[in-house]
Coordinates of N, CA and C in Angstrom, one line a residue:
X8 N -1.4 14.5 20.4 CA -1.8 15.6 21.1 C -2.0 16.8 20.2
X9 N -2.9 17.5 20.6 CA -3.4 18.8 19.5 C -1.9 19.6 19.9
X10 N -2.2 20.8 19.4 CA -1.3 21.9 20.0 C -2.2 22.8 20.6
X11 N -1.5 24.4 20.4 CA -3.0 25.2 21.4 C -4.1 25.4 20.7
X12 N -3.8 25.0 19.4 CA -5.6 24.8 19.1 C -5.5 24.0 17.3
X13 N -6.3 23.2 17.1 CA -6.2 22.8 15.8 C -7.6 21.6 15.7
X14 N -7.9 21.4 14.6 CA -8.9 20.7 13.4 C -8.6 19.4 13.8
X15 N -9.7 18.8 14.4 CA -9.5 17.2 14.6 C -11.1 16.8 13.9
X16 N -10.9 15.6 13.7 CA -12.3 14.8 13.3 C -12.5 13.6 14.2
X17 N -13.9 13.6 14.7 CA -14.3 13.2 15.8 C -15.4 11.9 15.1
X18 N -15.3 11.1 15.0 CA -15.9 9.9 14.7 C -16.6 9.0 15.9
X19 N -17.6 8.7 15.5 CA -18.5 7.5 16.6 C -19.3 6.4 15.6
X20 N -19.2 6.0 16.5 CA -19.8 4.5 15.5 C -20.2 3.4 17.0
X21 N -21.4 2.7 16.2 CA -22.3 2.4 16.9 C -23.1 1.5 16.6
X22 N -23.0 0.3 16.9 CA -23.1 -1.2 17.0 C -23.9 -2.3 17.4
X23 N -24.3 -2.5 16.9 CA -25.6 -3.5 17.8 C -25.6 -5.1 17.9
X24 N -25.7 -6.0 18.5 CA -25.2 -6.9 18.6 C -24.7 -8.2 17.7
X25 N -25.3 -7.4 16.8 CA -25.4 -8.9 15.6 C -24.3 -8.9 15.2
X26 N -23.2 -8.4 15.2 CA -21.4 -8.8 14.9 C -21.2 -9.0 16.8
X27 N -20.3 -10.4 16.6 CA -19.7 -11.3 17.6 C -18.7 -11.4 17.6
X28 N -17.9 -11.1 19.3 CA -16.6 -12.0 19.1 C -15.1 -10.7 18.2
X29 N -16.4 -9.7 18.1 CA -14.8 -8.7 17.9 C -14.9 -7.5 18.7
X30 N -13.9 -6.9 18.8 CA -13.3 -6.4 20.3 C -13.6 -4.8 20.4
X31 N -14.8 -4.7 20.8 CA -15.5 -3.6 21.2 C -14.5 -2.7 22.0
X32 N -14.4 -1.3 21.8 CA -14.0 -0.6 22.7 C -13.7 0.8 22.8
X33 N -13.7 1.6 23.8 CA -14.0 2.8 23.8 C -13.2 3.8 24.0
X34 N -12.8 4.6 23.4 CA -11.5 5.5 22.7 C -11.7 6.7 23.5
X35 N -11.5 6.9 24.8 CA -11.6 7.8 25.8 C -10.1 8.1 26.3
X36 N -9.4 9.5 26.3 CA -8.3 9.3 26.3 C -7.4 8.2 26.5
X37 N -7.2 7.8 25.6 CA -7.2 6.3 25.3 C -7.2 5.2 26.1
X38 N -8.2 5.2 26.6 CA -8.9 4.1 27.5 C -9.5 3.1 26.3
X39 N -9.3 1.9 26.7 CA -10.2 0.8 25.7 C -10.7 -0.1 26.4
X40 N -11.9 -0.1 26.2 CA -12.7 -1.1 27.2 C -14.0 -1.8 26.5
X41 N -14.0 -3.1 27.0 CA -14.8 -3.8 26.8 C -15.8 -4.6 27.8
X42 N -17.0 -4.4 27.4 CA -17.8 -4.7 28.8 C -18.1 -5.9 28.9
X43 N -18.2 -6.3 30.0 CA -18.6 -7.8 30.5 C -19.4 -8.2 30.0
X44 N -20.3 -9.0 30.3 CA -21.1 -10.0 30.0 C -22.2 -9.8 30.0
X45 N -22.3 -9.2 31.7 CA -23.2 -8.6 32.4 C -22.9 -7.4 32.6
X46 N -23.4 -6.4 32.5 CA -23.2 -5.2 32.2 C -23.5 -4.2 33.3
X47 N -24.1 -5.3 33.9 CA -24.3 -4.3 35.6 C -23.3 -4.3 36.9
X48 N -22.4 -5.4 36.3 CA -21.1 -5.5 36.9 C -20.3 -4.5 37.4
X49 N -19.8 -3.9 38.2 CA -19.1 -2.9 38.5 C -17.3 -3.1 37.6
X50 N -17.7 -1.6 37.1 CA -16.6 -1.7 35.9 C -14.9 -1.8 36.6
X51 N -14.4 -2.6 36.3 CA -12.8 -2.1 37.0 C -12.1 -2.1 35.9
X52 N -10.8 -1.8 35.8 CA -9.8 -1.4 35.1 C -8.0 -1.1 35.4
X53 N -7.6 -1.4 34.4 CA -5.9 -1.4 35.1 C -5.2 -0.2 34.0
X54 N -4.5 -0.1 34.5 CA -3.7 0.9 33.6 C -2.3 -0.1 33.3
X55 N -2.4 0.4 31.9 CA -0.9 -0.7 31.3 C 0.2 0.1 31.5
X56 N 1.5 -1.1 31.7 CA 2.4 -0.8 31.7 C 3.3 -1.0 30.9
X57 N 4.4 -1.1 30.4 CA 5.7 -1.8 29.7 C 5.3 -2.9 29.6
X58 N 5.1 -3.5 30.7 CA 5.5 -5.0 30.9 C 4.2 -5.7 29.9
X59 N 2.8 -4.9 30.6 CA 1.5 -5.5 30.6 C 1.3 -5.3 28.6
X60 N 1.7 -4.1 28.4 CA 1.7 -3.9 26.7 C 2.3 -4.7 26.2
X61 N 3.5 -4.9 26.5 CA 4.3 -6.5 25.4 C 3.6 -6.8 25.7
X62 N 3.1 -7.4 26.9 CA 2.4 -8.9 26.6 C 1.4 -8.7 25.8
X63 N 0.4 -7.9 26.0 CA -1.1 -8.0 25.2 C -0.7 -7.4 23.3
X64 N 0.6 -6.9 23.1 CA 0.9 -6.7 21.7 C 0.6 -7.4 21.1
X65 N 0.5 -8.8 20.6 CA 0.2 -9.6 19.9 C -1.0 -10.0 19.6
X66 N -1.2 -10.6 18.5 CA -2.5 -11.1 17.6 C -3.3 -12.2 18.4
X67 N -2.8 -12.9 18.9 CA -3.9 -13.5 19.6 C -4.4 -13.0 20.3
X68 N -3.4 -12.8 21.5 CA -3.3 -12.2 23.1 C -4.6 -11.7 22.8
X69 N -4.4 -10.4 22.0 CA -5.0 -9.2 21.9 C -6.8 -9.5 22.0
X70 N -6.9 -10.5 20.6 CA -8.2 -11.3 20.5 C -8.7 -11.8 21.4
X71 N -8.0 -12.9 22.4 CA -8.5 -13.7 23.4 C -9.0 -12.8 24.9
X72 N -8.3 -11.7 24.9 CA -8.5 -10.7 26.0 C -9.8 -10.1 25.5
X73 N -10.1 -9.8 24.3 CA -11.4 -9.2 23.7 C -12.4 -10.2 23.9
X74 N -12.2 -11.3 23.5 CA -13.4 -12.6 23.2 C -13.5 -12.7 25.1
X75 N -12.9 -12.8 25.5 CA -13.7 -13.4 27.3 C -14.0 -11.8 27.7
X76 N -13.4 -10.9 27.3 CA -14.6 -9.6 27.6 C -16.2 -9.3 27.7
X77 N -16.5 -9.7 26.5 CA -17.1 -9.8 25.4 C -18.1 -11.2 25.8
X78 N -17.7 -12.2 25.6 CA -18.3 -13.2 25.9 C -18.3 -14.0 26.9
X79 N -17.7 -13.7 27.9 CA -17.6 -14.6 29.1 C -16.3 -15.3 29.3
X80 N -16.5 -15.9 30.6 CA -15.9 -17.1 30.9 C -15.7 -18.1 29.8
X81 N -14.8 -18.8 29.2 CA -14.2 -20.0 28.1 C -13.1 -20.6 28.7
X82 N -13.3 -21.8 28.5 CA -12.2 -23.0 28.0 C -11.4 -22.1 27.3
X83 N -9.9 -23.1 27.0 CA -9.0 -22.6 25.5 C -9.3 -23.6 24.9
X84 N -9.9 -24.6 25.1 CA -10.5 -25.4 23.8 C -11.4 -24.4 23.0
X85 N -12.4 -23.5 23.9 CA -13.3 -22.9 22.9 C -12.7 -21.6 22.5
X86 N -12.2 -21.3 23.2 CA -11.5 -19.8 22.6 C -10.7 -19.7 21.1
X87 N -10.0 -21.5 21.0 CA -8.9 -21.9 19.8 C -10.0 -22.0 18.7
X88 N -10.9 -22.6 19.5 CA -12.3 -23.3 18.2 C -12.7 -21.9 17.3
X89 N -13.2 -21.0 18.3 CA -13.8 -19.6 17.9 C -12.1 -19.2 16.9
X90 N -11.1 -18.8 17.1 CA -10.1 -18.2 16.8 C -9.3 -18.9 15.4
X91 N -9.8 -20.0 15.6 CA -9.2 -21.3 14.4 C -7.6 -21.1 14.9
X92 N -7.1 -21.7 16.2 CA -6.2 -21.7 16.4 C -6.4 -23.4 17.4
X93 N -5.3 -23.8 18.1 CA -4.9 -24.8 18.9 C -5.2 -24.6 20.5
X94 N -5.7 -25.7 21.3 CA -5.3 -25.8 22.5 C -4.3 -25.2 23.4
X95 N -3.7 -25.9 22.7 CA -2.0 -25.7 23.3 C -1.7 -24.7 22.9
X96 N -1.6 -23.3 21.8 CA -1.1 -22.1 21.9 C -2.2 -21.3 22.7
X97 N -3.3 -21.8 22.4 CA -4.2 -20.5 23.3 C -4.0 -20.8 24.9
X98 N -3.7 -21.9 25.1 CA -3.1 -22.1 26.5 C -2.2 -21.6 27.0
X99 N -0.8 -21.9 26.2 CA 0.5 -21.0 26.1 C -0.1 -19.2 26.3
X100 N -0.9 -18.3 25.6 CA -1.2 -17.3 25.6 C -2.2 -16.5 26.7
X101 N -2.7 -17.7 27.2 CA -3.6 -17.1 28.2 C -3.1 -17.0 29.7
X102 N -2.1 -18.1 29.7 CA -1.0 -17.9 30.8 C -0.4 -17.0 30.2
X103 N 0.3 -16.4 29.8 CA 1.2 -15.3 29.4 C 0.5 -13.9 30.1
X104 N -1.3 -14.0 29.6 CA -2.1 -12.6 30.3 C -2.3 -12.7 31.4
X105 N -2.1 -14.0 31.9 CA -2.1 -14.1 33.0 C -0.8 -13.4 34.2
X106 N 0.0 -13.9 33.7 CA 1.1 -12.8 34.2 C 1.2 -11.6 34.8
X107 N 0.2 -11.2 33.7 CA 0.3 -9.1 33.8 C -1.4 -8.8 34.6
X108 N -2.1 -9.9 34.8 CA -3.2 -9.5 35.5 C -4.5 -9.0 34.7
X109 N -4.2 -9.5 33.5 CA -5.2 -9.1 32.6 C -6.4 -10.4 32.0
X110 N -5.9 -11.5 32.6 CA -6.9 -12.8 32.6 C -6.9 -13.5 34.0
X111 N -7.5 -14.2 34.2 CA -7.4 -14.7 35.7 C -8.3 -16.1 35.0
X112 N -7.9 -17.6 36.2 CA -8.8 -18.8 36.2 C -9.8 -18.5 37.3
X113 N -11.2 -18.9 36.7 CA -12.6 -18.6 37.2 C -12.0 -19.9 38.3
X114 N -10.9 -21.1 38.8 CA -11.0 -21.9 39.8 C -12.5 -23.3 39.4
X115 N -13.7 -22.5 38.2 CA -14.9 -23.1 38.1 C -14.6 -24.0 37.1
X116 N -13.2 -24.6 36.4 CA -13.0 -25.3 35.0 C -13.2 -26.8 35.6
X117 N -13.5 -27.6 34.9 CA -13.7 -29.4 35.2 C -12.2 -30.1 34.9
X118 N -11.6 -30.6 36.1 CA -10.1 -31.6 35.6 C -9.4 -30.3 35.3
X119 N -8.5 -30.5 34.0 CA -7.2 -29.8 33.3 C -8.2 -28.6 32.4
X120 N -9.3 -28.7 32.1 CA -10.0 -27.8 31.3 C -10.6 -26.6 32.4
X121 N -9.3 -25.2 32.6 CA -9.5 -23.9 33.2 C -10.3 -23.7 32.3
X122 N -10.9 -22.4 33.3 CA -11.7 -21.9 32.5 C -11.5 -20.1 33.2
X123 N -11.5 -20.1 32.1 CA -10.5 -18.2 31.9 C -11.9 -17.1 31.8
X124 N -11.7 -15.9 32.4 CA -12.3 -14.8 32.5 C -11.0 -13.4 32.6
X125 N -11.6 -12.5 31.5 CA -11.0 -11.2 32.3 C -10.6 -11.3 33.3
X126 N -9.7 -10.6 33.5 CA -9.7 -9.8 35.3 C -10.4 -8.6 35.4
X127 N -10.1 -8.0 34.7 CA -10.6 -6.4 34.5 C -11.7 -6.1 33.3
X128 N -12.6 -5.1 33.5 CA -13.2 -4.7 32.1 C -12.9 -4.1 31.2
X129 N -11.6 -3.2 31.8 CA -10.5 -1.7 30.8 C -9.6 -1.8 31.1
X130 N -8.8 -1.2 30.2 CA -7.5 -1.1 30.2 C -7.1 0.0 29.7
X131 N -6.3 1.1 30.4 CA -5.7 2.3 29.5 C -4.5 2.6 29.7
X132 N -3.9 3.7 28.7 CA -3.0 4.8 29.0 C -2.9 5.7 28.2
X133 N -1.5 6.4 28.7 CA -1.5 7.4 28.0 C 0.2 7.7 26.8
X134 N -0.1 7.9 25.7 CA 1.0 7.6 24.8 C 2.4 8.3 25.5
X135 N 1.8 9.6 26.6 CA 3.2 10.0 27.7 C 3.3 8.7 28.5
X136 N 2.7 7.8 28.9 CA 3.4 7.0 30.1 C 4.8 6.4 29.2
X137 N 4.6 6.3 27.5 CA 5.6 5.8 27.3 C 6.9 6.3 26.4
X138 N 6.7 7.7 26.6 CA 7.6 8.4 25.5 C 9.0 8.4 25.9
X139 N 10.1 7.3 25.2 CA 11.0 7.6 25.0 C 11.5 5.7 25.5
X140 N 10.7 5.0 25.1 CA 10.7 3.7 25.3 C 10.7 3.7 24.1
X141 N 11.4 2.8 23.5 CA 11.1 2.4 21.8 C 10.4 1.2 21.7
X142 N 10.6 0.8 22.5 CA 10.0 -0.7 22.6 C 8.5 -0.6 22.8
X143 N 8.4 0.0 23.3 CA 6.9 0.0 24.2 C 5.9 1.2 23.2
X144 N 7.1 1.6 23.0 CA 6.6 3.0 21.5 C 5.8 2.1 20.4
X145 N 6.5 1.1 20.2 CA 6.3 0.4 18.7 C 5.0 -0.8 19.5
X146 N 5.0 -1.1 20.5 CA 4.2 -2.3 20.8 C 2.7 -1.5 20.9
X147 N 3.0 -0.2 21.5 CA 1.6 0.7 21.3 C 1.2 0.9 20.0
X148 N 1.6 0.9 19.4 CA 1.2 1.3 17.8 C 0.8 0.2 17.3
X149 N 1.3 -0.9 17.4 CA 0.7 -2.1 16.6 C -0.5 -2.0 17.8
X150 N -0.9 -1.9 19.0 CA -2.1 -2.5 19.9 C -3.2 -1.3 18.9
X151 N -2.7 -0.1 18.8 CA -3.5 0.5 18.2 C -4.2 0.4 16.9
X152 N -3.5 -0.4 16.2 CA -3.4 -0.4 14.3 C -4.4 -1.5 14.7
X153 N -3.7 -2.3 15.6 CA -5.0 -4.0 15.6 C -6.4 -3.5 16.2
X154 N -7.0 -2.5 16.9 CA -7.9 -1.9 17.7 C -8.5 -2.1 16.3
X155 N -7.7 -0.6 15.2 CA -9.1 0.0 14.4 C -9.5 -0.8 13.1
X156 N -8.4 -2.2 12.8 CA -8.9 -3.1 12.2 C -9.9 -3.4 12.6
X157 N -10.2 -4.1 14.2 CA -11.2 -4.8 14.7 C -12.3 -3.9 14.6
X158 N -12.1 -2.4 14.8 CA -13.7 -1.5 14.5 C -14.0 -1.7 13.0
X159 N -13.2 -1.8 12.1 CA -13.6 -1.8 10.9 C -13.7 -3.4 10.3
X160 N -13.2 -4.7 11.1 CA -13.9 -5.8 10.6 C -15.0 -5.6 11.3
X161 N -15.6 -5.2 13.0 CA -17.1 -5.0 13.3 C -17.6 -4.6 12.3
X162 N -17.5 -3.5 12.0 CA -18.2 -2.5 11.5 C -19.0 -3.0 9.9
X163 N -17.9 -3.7 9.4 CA -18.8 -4.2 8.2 C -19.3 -5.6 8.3
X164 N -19.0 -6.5 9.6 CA -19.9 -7.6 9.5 C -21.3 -6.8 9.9
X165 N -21.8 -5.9 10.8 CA -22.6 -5.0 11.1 C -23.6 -5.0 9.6
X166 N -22.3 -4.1 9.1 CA -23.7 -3.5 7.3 C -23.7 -5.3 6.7
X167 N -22.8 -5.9 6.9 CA -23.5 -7.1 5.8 C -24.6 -7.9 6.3
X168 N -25.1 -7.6 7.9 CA -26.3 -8.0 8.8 C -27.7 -7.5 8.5
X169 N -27.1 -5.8 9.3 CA -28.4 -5.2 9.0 C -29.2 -5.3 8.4
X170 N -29.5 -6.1 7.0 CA -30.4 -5.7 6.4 C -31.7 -6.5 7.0
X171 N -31.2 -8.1 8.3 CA -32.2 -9.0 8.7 C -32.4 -8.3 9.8
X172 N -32.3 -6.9 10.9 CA -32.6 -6.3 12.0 C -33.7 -5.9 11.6
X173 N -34.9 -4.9 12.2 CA -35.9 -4.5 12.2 C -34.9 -3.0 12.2
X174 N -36.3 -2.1 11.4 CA -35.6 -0.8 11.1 C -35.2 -0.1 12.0
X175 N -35.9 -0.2 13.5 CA -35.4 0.3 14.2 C -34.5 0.3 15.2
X176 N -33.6 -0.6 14.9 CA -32.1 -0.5 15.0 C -31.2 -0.9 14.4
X177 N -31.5 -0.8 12.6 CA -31.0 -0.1 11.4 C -30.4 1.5 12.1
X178 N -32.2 2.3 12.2 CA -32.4 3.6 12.2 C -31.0 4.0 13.8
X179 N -30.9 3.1 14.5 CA -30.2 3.4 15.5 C -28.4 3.5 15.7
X180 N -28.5 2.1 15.1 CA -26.9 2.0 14.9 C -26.7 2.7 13.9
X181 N -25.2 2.7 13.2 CA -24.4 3.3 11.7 C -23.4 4.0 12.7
X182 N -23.0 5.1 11.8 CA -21.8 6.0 11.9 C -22.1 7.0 11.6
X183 N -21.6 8.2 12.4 CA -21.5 9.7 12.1 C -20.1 10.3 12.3
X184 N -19.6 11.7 11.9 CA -18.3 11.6 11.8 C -18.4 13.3 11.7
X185 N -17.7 14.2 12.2 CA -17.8 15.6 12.8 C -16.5 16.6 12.7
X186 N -16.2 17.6 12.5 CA -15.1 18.4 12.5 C -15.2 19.1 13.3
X187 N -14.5 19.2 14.7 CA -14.0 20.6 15.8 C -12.8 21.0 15.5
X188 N -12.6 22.1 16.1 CA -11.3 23.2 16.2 C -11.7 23.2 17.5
X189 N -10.4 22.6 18.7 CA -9.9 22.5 19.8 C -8.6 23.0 20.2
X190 N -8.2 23.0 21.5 CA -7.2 22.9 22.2 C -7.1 21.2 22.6
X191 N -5.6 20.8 22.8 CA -5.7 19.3 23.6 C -6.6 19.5 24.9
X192 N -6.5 20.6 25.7 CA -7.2 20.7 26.8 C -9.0 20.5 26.8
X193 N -9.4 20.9 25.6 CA -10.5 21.2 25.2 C -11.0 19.9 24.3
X194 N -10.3 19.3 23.8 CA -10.4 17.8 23.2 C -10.7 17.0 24.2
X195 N -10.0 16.8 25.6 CA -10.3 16.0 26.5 C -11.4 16.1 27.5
X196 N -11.6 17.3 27.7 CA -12.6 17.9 28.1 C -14.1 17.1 27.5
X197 N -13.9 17.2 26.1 CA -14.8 17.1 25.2 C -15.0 15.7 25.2
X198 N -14.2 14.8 25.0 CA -14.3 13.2 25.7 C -14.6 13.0 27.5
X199 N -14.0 13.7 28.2 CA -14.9 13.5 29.6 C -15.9 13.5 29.4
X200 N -16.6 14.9 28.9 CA -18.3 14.8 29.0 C -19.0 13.4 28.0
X201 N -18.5 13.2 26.9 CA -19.2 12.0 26.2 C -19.1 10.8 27.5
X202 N -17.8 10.8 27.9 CA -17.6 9.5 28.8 C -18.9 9.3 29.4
X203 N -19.2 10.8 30.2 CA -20.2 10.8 31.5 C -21.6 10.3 30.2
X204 N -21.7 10.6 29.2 CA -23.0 10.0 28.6 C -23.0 8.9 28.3
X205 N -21.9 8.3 28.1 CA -22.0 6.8 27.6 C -22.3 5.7 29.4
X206 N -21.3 6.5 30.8 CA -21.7 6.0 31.3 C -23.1 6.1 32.2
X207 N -23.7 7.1 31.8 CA -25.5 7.1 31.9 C -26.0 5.8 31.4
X208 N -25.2 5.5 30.2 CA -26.5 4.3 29.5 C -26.2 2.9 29.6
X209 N -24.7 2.8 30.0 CA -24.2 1.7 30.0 C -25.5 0.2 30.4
X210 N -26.4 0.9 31.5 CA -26.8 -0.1 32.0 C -28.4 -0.9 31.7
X211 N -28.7 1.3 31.1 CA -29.8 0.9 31.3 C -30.8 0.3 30.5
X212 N -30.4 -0.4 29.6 CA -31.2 -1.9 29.2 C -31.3 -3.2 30.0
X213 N -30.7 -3.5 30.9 CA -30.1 -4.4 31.6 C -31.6 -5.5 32.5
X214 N -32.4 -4.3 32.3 CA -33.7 -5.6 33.0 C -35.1 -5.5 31.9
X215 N -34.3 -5.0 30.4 CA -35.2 -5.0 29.6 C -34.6 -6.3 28.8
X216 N -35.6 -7.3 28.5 CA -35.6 -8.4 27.6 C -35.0 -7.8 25.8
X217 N -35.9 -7.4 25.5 CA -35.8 -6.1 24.3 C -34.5 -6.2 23.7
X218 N -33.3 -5.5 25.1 CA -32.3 -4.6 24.8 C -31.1 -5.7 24.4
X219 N -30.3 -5.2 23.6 CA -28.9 -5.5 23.2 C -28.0 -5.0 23.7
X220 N -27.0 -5.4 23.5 CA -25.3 -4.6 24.2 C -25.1 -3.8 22.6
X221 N -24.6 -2.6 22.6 CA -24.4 -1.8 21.6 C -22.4 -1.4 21.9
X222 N -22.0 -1.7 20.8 CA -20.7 -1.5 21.0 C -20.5 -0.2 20.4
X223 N -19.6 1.1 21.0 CA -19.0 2.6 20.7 C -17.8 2.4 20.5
X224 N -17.4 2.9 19.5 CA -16.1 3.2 19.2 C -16.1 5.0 19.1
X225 N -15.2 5.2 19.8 CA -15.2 7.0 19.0 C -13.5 7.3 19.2
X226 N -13.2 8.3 17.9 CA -12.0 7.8 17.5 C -11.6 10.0 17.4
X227 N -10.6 10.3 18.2 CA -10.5 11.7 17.6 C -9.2 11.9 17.2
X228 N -8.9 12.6 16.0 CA -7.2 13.0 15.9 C -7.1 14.0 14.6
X229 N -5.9 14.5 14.9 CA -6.1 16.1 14.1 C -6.2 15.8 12.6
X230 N -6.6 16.2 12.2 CA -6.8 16.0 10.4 C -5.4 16.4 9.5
X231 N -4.5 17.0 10.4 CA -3.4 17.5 9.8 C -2.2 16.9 10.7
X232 N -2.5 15.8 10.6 CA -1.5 15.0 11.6 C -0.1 14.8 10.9
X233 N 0.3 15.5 9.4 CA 1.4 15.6 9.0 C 1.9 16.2 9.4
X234 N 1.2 17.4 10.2 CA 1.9 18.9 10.6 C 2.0 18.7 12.0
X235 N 2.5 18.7 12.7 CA 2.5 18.4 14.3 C 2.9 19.7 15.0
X236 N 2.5 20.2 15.8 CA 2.8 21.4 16.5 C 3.9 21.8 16.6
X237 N 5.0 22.9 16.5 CA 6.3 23.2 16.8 C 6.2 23.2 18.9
X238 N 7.3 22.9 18.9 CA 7.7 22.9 20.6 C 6.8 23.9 21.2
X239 N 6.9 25.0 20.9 CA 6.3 26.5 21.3 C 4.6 26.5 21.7
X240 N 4.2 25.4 20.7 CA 2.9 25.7 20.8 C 2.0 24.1 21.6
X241 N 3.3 23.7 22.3 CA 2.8 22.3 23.0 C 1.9 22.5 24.4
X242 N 1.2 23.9 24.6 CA 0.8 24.4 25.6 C -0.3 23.3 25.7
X243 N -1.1 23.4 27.5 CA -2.0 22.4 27.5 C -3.1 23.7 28.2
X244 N -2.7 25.0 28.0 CA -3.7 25.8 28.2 C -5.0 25.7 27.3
X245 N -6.5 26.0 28.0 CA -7.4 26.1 26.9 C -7.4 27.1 25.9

């Protein structure tokens, strides 16, 4: 959280389809979401809890909720294949998300081979839902640390592609990266309105042959994050 006013760097980055299978998502107070399949789906979302964050803490978990976002409906035979893992643990793990409401069986699998989908397309919170939990303190940090790995393994399977895309969507995707002086009030603010632009476009490729899914990441936080606001200045006025 800013204080009543301070230096953050605002980062976007911008994606185009040619990196697969890693876990798109979009940094709106901290909302992270990944879009279906189909993209004209009506978006739903849950808000995490204690319970729902252990579960998705982990390295697989975390993957396998991203990959059926992202790619659909799968087997855990195909999820382990894609993952270089086993059957039997991605099975073990998909029951587990199953639990908290974050995977569901499509009912559409052949015999013993489920076949798994999201439940939801987002998932958020807020680092207050969990202050003063240590548990849930530390399991948010690691969900976060594994987030910006996955923007930065996208991000360079991305440049080691581009160079076989047509220039114009070279010229389209990449990264830009910006300095404001905000209030936290005024930071969120400042994410609402990008939200309302991202959800303008979410769709509208969707009956063009042409168009690709473009994955956003946008990332904001104070540049002086050693210095953290004294108590005094924790106001949420603009």
């Amino acid at each position: 959280m800013l204080g009543n006013a301070g230096t953050a760097q605002l980062i976007a980055i911008v994606l185009a389809d040619g990196w697969k299978r890693y876990s798109p998502c979009r940094n709106i107070v901290h909302m992270y979401y990944a879009y279906m399949t189909n993209t004209s789906e009506k978006a739903t979302g849950v808000r995490l809890d204690s319970e729902s964050l252990r579960v998705l803490a982990h390295p697989l978990r975390a993957r396998l909720l991203s990959m059926l976002r992202t790619g659909g409906p799968a087997t855990a035979t195909n999820l382990a294949c894609e993952l270089g893992s086993n059957s039997g643990a991605t099975s073990y793990h998909l029951r587990k998300l199953e639990t908290v409401h974050l995977v569901t069986d499509t009912g559409q699998g052949k015999g013993k081979r489920r076949l798994w989908r999201a439940a939801t397309a987002s998932h958020e919170f807020n680092p207050s839902d969990f202050v003063g939990d240590t548990t849930a303190e530390a399991d948010l940090s690691w969900l976060r640390h594994h987030y910006i790995l996955s923007l930065a393994g996208g991000f360079e399977t991305w440049l080691d592609a581009e160079q076989s895309w047509p220039t114009a969507w070279r010229d389209a995707a990449g990264a830009d990266d910006d300095v404001v002086t905000l209030t936290a009030v005024q930071a969120r603010a400042m994410s609402m309105e990008i939200d309302e632009v991202v959800a303008r476009y979410r769709s509208a490729g969707d009956s063009d042959p042409q168009a690709r899914r473009m994955s956003i990441w946008r990332v904001l936080y104070p540049l002086d994050a050693q210095d953290p606001p004294r108590d005094g200045e924790q106001s949420m006025t603009p």
